[in-house]
Coordinates of C-alpha atoms and ligand atoms in Angstrom, one line a residue:
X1156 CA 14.7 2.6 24.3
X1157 CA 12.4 3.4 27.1
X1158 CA 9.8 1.1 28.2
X1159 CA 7.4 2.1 30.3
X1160 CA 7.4 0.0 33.6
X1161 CA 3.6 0.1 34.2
X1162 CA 2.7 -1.1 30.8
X1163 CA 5.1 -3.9 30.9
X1164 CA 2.8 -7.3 29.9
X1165 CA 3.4 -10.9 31.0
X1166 CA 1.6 -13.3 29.2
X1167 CA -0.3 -13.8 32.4
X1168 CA -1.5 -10.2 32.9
X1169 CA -5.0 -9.9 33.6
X1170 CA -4.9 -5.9 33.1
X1171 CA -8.1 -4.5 31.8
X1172 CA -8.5 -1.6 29.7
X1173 CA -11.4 -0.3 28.2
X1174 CA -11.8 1.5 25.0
X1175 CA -14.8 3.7 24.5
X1176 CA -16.4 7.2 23.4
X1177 CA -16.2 6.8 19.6
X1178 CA -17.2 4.5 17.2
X1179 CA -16.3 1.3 16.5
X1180 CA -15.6 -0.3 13.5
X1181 CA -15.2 -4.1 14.1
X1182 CA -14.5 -5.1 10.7
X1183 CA -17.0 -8.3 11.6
X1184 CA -19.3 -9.1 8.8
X1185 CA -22.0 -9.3 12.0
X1186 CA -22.2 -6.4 13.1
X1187 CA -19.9 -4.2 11.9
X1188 CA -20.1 -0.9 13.3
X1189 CA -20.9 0.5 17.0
X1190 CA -21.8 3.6 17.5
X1191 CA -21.1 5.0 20.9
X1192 CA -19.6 1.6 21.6
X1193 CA -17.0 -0.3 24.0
X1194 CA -13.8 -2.6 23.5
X1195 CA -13.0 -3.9 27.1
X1196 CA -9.5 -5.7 26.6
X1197 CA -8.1 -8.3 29.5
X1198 CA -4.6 -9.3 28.8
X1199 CA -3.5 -9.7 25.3
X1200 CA -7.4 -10.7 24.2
X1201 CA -10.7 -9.0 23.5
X1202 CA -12.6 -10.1 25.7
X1203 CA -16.0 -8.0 25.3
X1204 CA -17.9 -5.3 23.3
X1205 CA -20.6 -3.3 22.9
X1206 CA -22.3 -0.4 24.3
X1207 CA -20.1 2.3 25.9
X1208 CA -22.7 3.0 28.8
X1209 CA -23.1 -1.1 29.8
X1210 CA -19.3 -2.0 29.4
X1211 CA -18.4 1.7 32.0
X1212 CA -20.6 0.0 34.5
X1213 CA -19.9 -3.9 33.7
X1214 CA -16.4 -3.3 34.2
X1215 CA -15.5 -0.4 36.9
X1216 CA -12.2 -0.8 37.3
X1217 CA -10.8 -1.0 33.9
X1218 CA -8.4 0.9 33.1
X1219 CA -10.3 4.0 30.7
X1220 CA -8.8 4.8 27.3
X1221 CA -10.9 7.7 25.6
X1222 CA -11.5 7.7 22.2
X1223 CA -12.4 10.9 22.0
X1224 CA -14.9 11.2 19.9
X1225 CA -13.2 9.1 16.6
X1226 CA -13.3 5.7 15.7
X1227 CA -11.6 2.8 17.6
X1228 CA -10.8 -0.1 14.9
X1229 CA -8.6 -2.8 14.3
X1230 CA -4.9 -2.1 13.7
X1231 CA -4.0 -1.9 9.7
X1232 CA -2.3 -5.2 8.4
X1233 CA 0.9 -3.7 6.2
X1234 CA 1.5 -6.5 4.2
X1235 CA 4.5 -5.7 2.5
X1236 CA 7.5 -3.3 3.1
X1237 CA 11.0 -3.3 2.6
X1238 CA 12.1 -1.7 6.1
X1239 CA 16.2 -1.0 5.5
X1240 CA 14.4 1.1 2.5
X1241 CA 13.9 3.7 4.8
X1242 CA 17.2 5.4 4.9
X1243 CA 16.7 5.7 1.2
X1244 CA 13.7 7.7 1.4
X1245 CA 13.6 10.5 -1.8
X1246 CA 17.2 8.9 -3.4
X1247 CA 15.3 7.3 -6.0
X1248 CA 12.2 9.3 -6.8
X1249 CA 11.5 9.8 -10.6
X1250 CA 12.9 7.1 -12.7
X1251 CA 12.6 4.0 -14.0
X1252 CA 12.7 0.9 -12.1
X1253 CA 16.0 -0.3 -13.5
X1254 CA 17.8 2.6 -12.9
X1255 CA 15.8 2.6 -9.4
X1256 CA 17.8 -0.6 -8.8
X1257 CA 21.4 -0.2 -10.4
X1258 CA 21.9 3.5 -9.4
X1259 CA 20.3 3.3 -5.9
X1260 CA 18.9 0.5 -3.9
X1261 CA 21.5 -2.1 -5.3
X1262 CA 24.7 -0.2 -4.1
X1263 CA 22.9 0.6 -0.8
X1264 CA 21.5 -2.6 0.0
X1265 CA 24.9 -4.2 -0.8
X1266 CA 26.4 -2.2 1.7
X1267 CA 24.2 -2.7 4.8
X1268 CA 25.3 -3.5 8.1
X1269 CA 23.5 -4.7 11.4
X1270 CA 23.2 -1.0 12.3
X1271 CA 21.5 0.4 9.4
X1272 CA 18.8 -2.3 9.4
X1273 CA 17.9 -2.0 13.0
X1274 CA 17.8 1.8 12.8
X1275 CA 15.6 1.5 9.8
X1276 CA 13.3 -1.0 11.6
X1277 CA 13.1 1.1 14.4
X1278 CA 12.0 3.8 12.3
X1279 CA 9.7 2.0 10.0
X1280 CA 8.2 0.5 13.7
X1281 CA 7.6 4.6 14.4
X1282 CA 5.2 5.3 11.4
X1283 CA 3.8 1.8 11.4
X1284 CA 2.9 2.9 15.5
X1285 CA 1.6 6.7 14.3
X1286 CA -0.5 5.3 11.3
X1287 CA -2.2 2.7 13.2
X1288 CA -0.5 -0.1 12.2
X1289 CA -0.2 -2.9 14.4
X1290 CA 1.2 -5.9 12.0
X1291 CA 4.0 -5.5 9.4
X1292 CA 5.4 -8.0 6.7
X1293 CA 8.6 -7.2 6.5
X1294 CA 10.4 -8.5 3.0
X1295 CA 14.3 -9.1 4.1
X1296 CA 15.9 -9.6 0.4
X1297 CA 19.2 -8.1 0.7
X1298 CA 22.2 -10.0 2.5
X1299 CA 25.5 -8.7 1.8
X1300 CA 26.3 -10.3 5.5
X1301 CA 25.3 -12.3 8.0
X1302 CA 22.4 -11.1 10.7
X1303 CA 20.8 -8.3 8.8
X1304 CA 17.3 -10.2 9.2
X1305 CA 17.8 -11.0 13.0
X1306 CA 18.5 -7.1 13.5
X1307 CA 15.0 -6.1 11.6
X1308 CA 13.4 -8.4 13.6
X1309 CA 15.4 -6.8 17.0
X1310 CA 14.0 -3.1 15.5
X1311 CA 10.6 -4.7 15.5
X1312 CA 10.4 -6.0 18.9
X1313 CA 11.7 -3.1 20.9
X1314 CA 8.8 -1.2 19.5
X1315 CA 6.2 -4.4 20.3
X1316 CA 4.3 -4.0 17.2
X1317 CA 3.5 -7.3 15.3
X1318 CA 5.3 -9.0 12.4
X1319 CA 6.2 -11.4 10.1
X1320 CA 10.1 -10.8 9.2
X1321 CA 10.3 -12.9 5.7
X1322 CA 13.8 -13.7 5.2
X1323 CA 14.2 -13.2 1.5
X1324 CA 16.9 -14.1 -1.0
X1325 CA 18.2 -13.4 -4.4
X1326 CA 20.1 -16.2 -6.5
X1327 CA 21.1 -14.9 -9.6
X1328 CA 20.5 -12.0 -11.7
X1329 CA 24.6 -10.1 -11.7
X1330 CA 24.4 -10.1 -15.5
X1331 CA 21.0 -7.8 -14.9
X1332 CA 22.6 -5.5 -12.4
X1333 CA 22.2 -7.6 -9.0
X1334 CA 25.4 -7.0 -6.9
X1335 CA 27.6 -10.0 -6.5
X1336 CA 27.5 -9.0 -2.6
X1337 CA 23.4 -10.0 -2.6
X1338 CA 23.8 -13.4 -4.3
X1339 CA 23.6 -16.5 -2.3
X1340 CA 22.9 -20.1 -2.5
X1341 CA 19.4 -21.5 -1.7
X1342 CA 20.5 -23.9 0.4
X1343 CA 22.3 -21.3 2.6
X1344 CA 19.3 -19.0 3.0
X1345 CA 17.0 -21.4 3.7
X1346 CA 18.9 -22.8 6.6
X1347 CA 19.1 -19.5 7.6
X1348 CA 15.0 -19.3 7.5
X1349 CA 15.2 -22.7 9.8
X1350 CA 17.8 -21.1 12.2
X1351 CA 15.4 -17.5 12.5
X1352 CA 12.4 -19.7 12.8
X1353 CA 13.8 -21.8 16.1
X1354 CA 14.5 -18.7 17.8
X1355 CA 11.2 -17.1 17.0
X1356 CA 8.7 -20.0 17.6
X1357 CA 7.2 -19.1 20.9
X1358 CA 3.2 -18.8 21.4
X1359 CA 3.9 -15.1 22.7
X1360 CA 6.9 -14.1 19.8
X1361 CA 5.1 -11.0 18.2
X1362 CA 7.8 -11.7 15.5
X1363 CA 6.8 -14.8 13.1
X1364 CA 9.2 -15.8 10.6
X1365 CA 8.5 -15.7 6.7
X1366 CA 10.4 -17.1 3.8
X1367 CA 10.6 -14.5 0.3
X1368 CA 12.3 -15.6 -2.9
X1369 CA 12.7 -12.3 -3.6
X1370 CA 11.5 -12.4 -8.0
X1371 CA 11.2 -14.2 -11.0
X1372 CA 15.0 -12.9 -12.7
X1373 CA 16.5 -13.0 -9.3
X1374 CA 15.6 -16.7 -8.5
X1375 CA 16.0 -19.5 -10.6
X1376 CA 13.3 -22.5 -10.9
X1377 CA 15.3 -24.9 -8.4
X1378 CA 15.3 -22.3 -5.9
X1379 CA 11.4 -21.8 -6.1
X1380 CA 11.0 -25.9 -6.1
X1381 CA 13.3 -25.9 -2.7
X1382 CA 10.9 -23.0 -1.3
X1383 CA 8.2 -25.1 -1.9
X1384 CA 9.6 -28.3 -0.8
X1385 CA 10.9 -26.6 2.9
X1386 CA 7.4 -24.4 3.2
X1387 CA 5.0 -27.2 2.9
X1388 CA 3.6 -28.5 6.0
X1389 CA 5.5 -25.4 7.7
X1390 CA 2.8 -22.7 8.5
X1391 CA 4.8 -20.4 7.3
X1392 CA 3.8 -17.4 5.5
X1393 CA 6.1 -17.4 1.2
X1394 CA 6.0 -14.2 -0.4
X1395 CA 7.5 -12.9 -3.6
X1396 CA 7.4 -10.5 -6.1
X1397 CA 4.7 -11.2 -9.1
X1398 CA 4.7 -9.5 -12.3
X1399 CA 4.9 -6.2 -11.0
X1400 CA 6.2 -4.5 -14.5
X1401 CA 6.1 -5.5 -18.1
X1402 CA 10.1 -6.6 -17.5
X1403 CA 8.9 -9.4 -15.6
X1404 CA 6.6 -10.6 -18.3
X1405 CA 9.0 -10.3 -20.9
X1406 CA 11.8 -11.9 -19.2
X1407 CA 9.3 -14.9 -18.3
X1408 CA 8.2 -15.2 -22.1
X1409 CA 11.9 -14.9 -23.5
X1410 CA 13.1 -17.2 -20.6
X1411 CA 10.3 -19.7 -20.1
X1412 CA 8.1 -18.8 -23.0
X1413 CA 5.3 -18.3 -20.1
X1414 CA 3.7 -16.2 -18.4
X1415 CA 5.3 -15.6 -14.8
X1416 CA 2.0 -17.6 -13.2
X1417 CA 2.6 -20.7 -15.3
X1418 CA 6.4 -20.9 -14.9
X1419 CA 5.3 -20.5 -10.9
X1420 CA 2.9 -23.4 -10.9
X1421 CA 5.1 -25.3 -13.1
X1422 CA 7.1 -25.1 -10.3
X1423 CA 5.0 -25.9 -8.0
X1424 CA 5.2 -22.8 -6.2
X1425 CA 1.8 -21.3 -5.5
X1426 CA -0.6 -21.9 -2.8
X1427 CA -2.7 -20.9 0.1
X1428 CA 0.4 -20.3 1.9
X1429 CA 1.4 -17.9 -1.1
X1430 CA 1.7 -14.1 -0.6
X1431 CA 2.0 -12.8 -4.1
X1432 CA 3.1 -9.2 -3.9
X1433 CA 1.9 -6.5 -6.5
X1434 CA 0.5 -8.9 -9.3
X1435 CA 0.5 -5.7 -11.7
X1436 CA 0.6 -7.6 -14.8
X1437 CA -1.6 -10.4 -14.6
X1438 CA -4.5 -11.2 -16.8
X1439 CA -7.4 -13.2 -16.7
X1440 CA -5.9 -16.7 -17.0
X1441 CA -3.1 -15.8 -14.1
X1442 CA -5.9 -14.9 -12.3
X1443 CA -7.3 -17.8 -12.4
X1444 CA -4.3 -19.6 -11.7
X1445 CA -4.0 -17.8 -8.0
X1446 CA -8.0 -18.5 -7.5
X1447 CA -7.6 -22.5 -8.3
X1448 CA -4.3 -22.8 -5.5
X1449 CA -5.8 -20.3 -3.0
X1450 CA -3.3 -18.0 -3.0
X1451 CA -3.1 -14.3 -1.2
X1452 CA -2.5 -11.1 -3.3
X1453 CA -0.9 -7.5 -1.6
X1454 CA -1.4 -4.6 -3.4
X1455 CA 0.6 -1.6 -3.0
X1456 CA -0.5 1.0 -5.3
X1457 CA 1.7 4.0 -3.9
X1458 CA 4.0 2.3 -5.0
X1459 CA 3.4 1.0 -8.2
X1460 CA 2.2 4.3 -9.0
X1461 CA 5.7 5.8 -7.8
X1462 CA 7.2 3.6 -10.5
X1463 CA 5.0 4.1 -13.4
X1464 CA 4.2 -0.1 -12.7
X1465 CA 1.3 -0.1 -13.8
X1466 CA -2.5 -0.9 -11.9
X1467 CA -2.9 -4.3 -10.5
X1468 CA -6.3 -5.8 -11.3
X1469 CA -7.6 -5.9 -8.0
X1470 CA -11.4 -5.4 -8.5
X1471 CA -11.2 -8.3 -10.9
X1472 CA -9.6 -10.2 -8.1
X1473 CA -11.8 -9.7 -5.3
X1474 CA -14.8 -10.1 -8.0
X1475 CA -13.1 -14.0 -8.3
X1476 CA -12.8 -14.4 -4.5
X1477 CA -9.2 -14.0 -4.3
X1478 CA -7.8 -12.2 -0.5
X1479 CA -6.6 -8.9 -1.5
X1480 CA -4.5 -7.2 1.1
X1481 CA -3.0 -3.5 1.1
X1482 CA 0.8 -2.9 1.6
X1483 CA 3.0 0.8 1.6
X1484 CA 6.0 -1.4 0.2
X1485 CA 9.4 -0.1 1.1
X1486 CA 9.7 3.5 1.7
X1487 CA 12.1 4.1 -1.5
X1488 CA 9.4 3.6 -3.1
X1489 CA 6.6 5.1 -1.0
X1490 CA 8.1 7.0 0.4
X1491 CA 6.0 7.0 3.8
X1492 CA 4.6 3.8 5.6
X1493 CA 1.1 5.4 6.2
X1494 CA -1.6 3.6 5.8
X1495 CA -3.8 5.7 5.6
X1496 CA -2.5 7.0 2.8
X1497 CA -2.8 3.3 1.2
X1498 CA -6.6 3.1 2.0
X1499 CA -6.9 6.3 0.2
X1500 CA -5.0 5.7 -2.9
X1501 CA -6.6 2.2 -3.4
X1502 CA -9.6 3.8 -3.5
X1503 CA -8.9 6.5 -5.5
X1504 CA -6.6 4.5 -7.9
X1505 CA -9.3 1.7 -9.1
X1506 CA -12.0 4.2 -9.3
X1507 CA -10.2 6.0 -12.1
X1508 CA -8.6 2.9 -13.9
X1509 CA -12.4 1.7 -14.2
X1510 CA -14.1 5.3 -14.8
X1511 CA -16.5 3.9 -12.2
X1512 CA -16.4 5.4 -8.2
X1513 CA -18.3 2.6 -7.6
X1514 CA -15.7 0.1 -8.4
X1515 CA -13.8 0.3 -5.1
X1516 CA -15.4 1.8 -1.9
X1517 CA -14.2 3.0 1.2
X1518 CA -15.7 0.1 3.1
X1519 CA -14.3 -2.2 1.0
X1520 CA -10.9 -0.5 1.1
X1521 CA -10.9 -0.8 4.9
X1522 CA -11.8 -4.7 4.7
X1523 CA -8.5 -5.3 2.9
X1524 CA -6.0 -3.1 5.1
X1525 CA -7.4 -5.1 8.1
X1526 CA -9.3 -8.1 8.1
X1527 CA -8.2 -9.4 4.5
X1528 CA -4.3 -8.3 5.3
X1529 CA -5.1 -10.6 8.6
X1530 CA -5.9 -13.5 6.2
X1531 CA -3.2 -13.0 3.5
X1532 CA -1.0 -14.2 6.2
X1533 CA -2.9 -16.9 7.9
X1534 CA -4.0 -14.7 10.8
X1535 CA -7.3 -14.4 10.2
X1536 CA -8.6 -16.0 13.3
X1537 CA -6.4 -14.3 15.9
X1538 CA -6.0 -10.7 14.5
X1539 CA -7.8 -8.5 11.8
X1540 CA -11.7 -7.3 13.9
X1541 CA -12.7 -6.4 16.9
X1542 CA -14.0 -10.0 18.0
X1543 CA -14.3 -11.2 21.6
X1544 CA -11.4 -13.8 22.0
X1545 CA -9.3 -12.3 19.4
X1546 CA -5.5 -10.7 19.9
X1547 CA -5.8 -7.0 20.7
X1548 CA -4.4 -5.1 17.9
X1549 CA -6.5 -1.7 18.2
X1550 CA -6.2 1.4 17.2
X1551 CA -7.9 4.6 17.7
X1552 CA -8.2 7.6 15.8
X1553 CA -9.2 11.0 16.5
X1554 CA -11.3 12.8 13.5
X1555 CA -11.8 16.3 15.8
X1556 CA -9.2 17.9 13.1
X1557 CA -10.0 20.7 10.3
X1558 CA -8.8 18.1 7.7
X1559 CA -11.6 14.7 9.0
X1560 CA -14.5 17.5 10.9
X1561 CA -17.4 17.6 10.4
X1562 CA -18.1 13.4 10.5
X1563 CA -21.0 12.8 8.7
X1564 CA -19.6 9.2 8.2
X1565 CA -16.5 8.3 10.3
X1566 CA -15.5 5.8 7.4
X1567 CA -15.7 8.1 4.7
X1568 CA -13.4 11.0 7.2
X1569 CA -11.4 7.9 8.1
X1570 CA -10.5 6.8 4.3
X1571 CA -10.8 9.7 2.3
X1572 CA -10.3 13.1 4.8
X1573 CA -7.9 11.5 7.7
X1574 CA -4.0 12.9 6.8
X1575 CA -2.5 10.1 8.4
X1576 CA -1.3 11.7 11.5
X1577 CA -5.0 11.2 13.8
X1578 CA -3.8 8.0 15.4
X1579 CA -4.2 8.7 19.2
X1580 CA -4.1 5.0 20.7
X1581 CA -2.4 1.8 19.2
X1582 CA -2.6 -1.7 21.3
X1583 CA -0.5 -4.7 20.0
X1584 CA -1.2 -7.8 21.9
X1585 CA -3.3 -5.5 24.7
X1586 CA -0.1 -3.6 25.3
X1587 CA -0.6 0.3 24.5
X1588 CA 2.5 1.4 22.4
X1589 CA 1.3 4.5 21.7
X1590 CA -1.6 6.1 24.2
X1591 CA -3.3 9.5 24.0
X1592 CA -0.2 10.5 21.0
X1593 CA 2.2 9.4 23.6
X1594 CA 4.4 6.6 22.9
X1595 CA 5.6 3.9 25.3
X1596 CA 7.4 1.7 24.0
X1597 CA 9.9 4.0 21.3
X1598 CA 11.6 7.1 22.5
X1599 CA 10.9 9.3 18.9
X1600 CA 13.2 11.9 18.7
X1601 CA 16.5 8.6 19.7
X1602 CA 15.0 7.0 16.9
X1603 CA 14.7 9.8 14.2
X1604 CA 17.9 10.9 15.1
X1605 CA 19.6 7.0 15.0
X1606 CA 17.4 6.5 11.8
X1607 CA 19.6 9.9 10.3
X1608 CA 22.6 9.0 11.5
X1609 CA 22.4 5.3 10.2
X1610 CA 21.3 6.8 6.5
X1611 CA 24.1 9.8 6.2
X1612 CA 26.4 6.9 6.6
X1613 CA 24.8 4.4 4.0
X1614 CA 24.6 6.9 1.7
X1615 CA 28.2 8.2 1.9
X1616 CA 29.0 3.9 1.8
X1617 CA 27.1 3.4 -1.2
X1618 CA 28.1 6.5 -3.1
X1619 CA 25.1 7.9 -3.5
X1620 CA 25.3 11.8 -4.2
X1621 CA 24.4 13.9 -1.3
X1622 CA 21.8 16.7 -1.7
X1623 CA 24.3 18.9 -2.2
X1624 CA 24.5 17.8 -6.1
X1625 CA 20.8 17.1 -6.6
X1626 CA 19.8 18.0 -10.3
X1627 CA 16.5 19.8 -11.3
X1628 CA 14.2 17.3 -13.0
X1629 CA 11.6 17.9 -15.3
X1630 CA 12.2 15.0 -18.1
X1631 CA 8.2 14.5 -19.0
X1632 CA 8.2 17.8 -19.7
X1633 CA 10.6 18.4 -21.7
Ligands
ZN949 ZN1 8.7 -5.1 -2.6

């Protein structure tokens, strides 16, 4: 990894860079958007917008970074992802979710070594960086050794991009499919959540440590009681898999004889601290549920497309209050971690589940990748809009392309026209990682070529067929 000397950052740096010639969108219910506008950042902090022309000659010296024309925004908040997935990428495309799991992501993720994960997060950190993301919630749930989580969270910080690193678990489910390899005992993971969270406390650690029973026939009630029990009082971010297909809800009816919410707050598992991922399946009542403890919803709807899931109620969520983040989720099931791809399919997705295209708008679809991802983890007051005193996560991104020009409406070119690859400029913290298309902190082509490497190998250690012996697949259509 190469990082580049001059854009080294102490937390005492006073460097200040100024980001201007495009518009910004701050994401803050104020005033949301600046046209011709400024972002003059000092340190790791915003420390003043507003009109390009005022903040040139306020602050001569700054260092100048040139929008070019685009928008300059806050970096997208990826609120859920499975980052080993991405040496998986195309193995598991076009079949159902159990198969998905036994044939596939079960014998890989039994298999997985130090290597393979921080290859994986190196190269998950790449397209988080060239998709404008600056904050990733990474969902660790697969343990077939010791250290898999600490080399995620190694991936993560050579590339300097933001993250909470959940360390998940799975306690049962072998007769199901689960791997004997990925079982383990709470009490074991959970120390191992205390251990990761000692070494990742600090004020300036990018990396924040989560805690991610991974789903309801993986984990068994005691387990989500003991989650609760060390969580409490923590300020630390839970997350787990909610109802995202109708095997959930049967297995919670012929289990529990409930519905997945009410064995959870039987439990006593939900709350504000609660990151509930996918929520597919709930109804009105579950709703309901989530809105009485507080708790945070991400949707991924590339994904649950990908798997035939289903569509997660969202605009009936947000119509109850409820913080409704977006999320790529791993990329076996993606099979990108583009964002912008996210913002588009959100929109796109509830508009035709509600034969409305007013029931999701692009505005609305940028609130939740940024500022509502910032408060589905508790970050809401540091990261998430361009606010003076806030962390500088920006991003900028060029629409001079065939694909976003003409702009007419730089929101509408940025959701609905952008391909994904406009990024130009991506600050974490006030520290460019990527400036002008150029990155600084990841050397791309040592990282593509790791990331390769690292999957030919889990592949041929998992026994998944090469490409060689790939069938031609039309079932549907049959
Ligand atoms: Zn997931």
């Amino acid at each position: 990894m190469s990082v580049d000397r001059e854009e080294s950052q102490t937390p005492m740096d006073e460097t200040e860079r100024l980001l201007g010639n495009g518009t910004v969108l701050t994401m803050d219910r104020s005033r949301p958007i600046l046209h011709d506008g400024a972002v003059l950042v000092r340190g790791s902090r915003i420390a003043d917008l507003g009109d390009r022309a005022e903040l040139q000659h306020r602050y001569p010296a700054a260092r100048w970074i040139d929008a070019a024309g685009g928008v300059i925004l806050p970096g997208f908040v990826n609120t859920h992802t499975h980052l080993f997935q991405g040496l998986l990428k195309g193995l598991g495309d076009d079949r159902p979710l159990y198969r998905w799991l036994r044939d596939m992501t079960a014998p890989a993720a039994s298999r997985l070594t130090e290597e393979h994960c921080e290859a994986a997060a190196l190269n998950g950190a790449l397209e988080a960086i060239r998709s404008g993301t600056t904050t990733v919630v990474d969902f660790m749930y697969a343990h077939p050794r010791e250290g898999l989580t600490d080399a995620v969270v190694r991936g993560l910080q050579a590339a300097g991009v933001r993250a909470v690193v959940a360390r998940g678990f799975i306690t049962r489910g072998v007769d199901l499919g689960v791997p004997e390899a990925l079982i383990e005992e709470v009490e074991t993971a959970l120390a191992d959540v205390a251990r990761l969270r000692s070494l990742h406390a600090g004020p300036a650690d990018l990396v924040r440590i989560g805690v991610a029973p991974c789903l309801l026939w993986m984990i068994d009630q005691d387990a989500l009681r003991a989650t609760r029990e060390f969580a409490t009082g923590q300020d630390i971010v839970v997350t787990y898999h909610l109802a995202e297909t109708s095997f959930e809800v049967e297995y919670a009816r012929r289990t529990y004889g409930l519905p997945e919410a009410q064995v959870l707050e039987q439990a006593g598992f939900l709350g504000p601290d609660l990151l509930a991922v996918h929520c597919t399946k709930l109804d009105g009542d579950d709703i309901e549920r989530l809105v009485a403890r507080d708790v945070k919803v991400s949707h991924n709807p590339v994904s649950n497309m990908y798997l035939g899931a289903g569509i997660a109620p969202i605009v009936a969520m947000v119509r109850r209050g409820l913080t409704v983040g977006l999320a790529t989720d791993g990329p076996a099931s993606n099979n990108n971690q583009n964002m912008l791809h996210v913002l588009k399919y959100t929109a796109l997705l509830h508009k035709v589940a509600h034969e409305d295209p007013t029931a999701m708008t692009a505005d609305r679809v940028l609130e939740m990748a940024t500022i509502d991802g910032a408060r589905a983890i508790g970050m809401a007051d540091e990261i998430g809009s361009i606010e003076v005193g806030k962390r500088a996560d920006l991003v900028t991104v060029a629409l001079d392309n065939p694909f976003a020009a003409p702009v007419h409406d730089p929101i509408s070119s940025l959701v609905y026209a952008a391909v994904g690859n406009e990024v130009r400029t991506v600050l974490v913290d006030g520290r460019p990682l990527m400036q002008d298309g150029r990155l600084a902190t990841l050397d791309e082509e040592r990282v593509l070529e790791r990331a390769s490497s690292a999957a030919r190998d889990l592949a041929v250690l998992a026994g998944l067929p090469s490409r060689l012996e790939r069938q031609w697949r039309r079932y549907g259509t049959e």
